[in-house]
Short mmCIF file of C-alpha atoms in Angstrom, two decimals:
data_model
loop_
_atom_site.label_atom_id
_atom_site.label_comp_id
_atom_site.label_asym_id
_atom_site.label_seq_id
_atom_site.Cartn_x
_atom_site.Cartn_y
_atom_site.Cartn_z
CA UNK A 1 -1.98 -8.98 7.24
CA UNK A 2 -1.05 -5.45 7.05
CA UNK A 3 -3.44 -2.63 6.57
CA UNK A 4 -3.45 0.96 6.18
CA UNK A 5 -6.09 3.43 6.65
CA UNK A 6 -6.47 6.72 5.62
CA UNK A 7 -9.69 8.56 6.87
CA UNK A 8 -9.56 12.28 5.00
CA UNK A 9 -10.15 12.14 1.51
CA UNK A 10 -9.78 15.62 0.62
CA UNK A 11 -9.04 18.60 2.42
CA UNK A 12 -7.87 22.41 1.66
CA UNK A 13 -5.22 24.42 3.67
CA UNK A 14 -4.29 27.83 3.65
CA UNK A 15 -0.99 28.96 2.34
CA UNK A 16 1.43 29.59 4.71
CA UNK A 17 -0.64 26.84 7.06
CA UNK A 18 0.25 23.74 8.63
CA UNK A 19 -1.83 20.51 7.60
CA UNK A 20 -1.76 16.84 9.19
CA UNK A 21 -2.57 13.97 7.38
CA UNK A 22 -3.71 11.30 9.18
CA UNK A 23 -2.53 7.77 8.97
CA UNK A 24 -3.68 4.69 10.87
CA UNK A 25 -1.95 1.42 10.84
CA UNK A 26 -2.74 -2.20 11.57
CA UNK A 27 -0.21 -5.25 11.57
CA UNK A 28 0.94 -7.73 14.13
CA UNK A 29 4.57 -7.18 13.32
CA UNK A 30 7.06 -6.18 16.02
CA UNK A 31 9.69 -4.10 13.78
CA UNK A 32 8.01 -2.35 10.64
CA UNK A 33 8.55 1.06 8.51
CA UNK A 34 6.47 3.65 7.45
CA UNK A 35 6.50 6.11 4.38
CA UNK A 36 4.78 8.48 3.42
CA UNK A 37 4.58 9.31 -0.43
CA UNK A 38 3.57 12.54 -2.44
CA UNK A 39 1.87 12.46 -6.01
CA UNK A 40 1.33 15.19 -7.92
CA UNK A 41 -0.72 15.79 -10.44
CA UNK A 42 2.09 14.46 -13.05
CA UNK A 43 1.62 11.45 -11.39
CA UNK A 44 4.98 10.08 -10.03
CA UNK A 45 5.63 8.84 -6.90
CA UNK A 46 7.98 11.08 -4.63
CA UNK A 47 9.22 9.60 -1.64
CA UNK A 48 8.81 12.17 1.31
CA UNK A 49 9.88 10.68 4.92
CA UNK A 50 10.49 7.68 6.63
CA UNK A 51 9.87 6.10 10.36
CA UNK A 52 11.20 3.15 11.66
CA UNK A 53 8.91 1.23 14.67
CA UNK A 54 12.15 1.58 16.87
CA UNK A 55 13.05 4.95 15.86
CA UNK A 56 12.65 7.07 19.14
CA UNK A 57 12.17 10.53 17.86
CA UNK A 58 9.86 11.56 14.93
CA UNK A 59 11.46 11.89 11.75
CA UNK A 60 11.83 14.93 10.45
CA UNK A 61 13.00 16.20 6.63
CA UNK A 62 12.70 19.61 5.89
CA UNK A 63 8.96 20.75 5.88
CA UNK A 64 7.76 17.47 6.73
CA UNK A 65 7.20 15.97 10.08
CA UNK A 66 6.11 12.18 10.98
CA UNK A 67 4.05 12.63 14.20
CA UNK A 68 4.86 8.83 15.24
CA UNK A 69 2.45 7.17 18.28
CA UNK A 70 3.48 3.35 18.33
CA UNK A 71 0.55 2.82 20.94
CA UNK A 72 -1.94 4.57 18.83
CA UNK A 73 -0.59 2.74 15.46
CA UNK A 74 -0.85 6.12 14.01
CA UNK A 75 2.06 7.64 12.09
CA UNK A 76 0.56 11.18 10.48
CA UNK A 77 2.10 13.78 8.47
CA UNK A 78 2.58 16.78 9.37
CA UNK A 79 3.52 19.77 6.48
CA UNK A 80 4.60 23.37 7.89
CA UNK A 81 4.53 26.11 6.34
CA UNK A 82 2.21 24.90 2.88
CA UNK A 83 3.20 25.69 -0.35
CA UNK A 84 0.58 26.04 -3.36
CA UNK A 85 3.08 22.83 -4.94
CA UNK A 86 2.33 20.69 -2.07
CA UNK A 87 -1.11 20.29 -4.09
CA UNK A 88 -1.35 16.56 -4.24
CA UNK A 89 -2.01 13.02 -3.27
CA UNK A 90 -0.49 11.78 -0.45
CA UNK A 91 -0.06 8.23 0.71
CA UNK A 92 0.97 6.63 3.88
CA UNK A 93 2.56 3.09 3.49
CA UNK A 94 3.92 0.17 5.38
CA UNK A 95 6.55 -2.49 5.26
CA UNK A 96 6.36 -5.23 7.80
CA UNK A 97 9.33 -7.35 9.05
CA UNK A 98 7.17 -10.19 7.12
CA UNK A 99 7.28 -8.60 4.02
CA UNK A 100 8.92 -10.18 0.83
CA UNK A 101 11.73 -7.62 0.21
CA UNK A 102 10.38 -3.35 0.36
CA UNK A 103 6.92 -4.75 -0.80
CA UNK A 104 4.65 -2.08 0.84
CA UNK A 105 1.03 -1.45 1.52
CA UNK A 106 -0.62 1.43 0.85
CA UNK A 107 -3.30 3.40 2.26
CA UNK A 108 -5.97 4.78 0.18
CA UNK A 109 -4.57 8.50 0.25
CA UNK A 110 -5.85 12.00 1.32
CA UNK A 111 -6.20 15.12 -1.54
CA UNK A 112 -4.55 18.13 -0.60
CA UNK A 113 -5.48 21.39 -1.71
CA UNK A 114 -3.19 24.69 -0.99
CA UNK A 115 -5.17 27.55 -1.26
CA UNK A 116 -3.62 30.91 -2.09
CA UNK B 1 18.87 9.50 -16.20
CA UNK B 2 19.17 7.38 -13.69
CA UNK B 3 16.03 7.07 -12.31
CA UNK B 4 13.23 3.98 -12.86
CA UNK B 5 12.36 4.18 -16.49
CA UNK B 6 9.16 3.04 -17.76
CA UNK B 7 7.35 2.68 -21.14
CA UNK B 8 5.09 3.47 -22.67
CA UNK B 9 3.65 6.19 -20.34
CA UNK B 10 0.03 5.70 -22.10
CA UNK B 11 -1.44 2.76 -23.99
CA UNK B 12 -4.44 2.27 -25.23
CA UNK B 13 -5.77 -0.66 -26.33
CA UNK B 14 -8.95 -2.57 -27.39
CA UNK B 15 -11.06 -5.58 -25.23
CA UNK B 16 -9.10 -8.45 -25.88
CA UNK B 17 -6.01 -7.09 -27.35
CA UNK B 18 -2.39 -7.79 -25.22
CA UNK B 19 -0.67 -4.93 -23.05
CA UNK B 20 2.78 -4.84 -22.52
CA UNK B 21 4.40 -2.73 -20.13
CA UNK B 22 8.10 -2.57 -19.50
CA UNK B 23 10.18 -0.91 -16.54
CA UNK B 24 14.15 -0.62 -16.39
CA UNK B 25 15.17 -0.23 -12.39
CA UNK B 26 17.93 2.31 -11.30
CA UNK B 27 21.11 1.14 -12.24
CA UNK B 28 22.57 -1.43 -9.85
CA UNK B 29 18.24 -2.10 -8.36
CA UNK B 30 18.01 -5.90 -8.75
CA UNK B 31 14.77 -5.71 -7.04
CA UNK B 32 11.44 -4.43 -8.83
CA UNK B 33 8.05 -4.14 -7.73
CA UNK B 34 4.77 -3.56 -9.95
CA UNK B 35 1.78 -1.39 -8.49
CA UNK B 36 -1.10 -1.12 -10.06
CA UNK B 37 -2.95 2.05 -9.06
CA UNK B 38 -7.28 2.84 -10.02
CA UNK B 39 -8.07 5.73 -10.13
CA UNK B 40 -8.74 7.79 -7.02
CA UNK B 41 -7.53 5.10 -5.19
CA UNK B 42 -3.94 4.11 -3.79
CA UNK B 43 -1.20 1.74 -5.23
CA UNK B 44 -1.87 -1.92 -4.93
CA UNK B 45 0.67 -4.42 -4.68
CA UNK B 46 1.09 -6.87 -7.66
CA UNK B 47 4.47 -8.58 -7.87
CA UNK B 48 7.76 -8.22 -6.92
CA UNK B 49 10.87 -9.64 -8.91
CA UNK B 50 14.47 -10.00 -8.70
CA UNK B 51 16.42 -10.98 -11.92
CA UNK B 52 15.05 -14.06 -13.40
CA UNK B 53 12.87 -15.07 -9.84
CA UNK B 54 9.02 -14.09 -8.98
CA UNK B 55 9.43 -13.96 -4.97
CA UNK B 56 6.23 -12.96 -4.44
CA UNK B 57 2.69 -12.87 -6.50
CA UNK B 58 0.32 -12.89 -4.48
CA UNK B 59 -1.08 -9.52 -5.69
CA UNK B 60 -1.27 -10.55 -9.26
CA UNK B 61 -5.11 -12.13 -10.76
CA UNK B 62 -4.60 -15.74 -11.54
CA UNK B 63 -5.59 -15.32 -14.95
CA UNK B 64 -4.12 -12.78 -17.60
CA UNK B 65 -1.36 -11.04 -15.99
CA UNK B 66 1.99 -12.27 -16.37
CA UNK B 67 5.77 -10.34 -15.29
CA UNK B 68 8.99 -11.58 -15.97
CA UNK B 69 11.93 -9.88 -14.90
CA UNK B 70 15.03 -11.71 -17.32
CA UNK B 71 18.54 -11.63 -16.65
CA UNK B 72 19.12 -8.84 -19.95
CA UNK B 73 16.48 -6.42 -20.33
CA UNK B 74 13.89 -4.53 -18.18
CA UNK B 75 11.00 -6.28 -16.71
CA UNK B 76 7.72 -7.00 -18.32
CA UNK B 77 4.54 -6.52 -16.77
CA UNK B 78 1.89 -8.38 -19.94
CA UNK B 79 -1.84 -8.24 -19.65
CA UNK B 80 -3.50 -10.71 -22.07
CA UNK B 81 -7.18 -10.04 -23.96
CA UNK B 82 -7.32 -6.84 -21.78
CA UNK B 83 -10.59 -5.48 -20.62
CA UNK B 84 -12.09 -2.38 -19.58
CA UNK B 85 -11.77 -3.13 -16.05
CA UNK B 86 -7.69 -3.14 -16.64
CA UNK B 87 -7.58 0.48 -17.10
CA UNK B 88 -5.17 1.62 -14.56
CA UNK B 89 -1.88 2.94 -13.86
CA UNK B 90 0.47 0.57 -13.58
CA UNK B 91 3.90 1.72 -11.30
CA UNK B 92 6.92 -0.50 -11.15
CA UNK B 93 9.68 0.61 -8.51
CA UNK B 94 12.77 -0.87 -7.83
CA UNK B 95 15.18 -1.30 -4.96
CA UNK B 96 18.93 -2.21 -4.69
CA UNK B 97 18.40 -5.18 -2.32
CA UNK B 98 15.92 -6.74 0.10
CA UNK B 99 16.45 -4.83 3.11
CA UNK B 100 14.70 -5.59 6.62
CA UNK B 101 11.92 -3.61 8.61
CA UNK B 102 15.10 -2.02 10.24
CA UNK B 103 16.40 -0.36 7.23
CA UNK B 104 15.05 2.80 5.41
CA UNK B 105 15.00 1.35 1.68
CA UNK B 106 12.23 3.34 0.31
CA UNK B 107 11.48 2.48 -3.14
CA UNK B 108 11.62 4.38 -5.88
CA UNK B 109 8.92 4.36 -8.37
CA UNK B 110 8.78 5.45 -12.29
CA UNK B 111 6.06 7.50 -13.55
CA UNK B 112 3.73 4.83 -14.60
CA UNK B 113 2.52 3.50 -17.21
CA UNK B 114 -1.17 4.45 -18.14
CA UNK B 115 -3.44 2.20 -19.32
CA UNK B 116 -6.95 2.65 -21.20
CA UNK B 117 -8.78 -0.23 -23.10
CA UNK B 118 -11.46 0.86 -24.64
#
């Protein structure tokens, strides 16, 4: 079984700041994925950035950084540079090499505030 | 639009009365996947679909629920004789095959459909 944790619940940042989200992980799988998601107030699901278990270097898109430690089984988000949009929800999810198809699992998500 | 369509975005409905909630993948997605979502909390998986197939259900209550994904038409997530404990958002998200651990293949979600029985 596959399990994500996410331990902040809410948390405020500065404009102009950087923020980490932190994102634990737990599966016995040898070759697995990780997202991590954005949602908005609106309520849709934006895809953000990806990290394969093999990938050596951290993924990177834009303002977003995956700071990747396989040994740790942590994969957290880092945001540069926060804008007052990057007020949301943000989830961190997994696909194991066991799951049926892209099913992923979710972790319970952390509330971001940007402050002016 | 080529994104995951889904409708209605809000229902409400009374204890006991059916909910039907229908999602249309990106054009040339096979592949869907319904999430159902509490509030405050993150998405949980409920079952995933390719045309005319459940592959896998293990997320969905054994009593109730129901999701058919037919070879015309969009997929159908139905709740029977709803109750309270239903209300939810309710995400489908599709994907254009079944791609390994190895692959990116991040899914793409609609807005969700929002459900309140009152």
């Amino acid at each position: 079984a596959q399990k994500i944790t996410q331990t902040q619940p809410g948390m405020f940042v500065q404009e102009k700041e950087a923020v980490t989200l932190d994102c634990t992980y737990d599966t016995s799988d040898q070759s697995y994925g990780l997202f991590w998601y954005k949602q908005p107030s609106s309520g849709e699901m934006i895809f953000l950035i990806y990290q394969g278990s093999y990938d050596e270097q951290n993924a990177t898109e834009g303002r977003y950084s995956l700071n990747f430690q396989k040994a740790r089984k942590s994969a957290n988000l880092v945001i540069s540079a926060s804008q007052l949009g990057d007020s949301a929800m943000y989830f961190c999810a997994m696909r194991g090499a066991q799951a049926a198809g892209n099913k992923l699992t979710f972790g319970g998500g952390t509330r971001v505030l940007v402050k002016p | 639009n080529a994104g995951v369509m889904q409708n209605p975005r809000h229902l409400v409905r009374r204890r006991g009365q059916e909910a039907r909630l229908r999602c249309s993948p990106m054009k040339g997605h096979s592949h869907v996947y319904w999430y159902r979502q509490l509030p405050e909390e993150g998405l949980k998986f409920m079952v995933y679909l390719q045309k005319e197939n459940i592959i896998d259900e293990s997320g969905m209550p054994k009593e109730r629920f129901s999701a058919e994904f037919p070879k015309e038409g969009p997929s159908i997530l139905r709740i029977q004789q709803v109750v309270r404990g239903d209300s939810a958002a309710y995400f489908c998200a599709s994907s254009p095959n079944a791609l390994g651990a190895t692959n990116t293949g991040e899914l793409f979600f609609g807005e969700g459909s929002r459900l309140t029985v009152l």
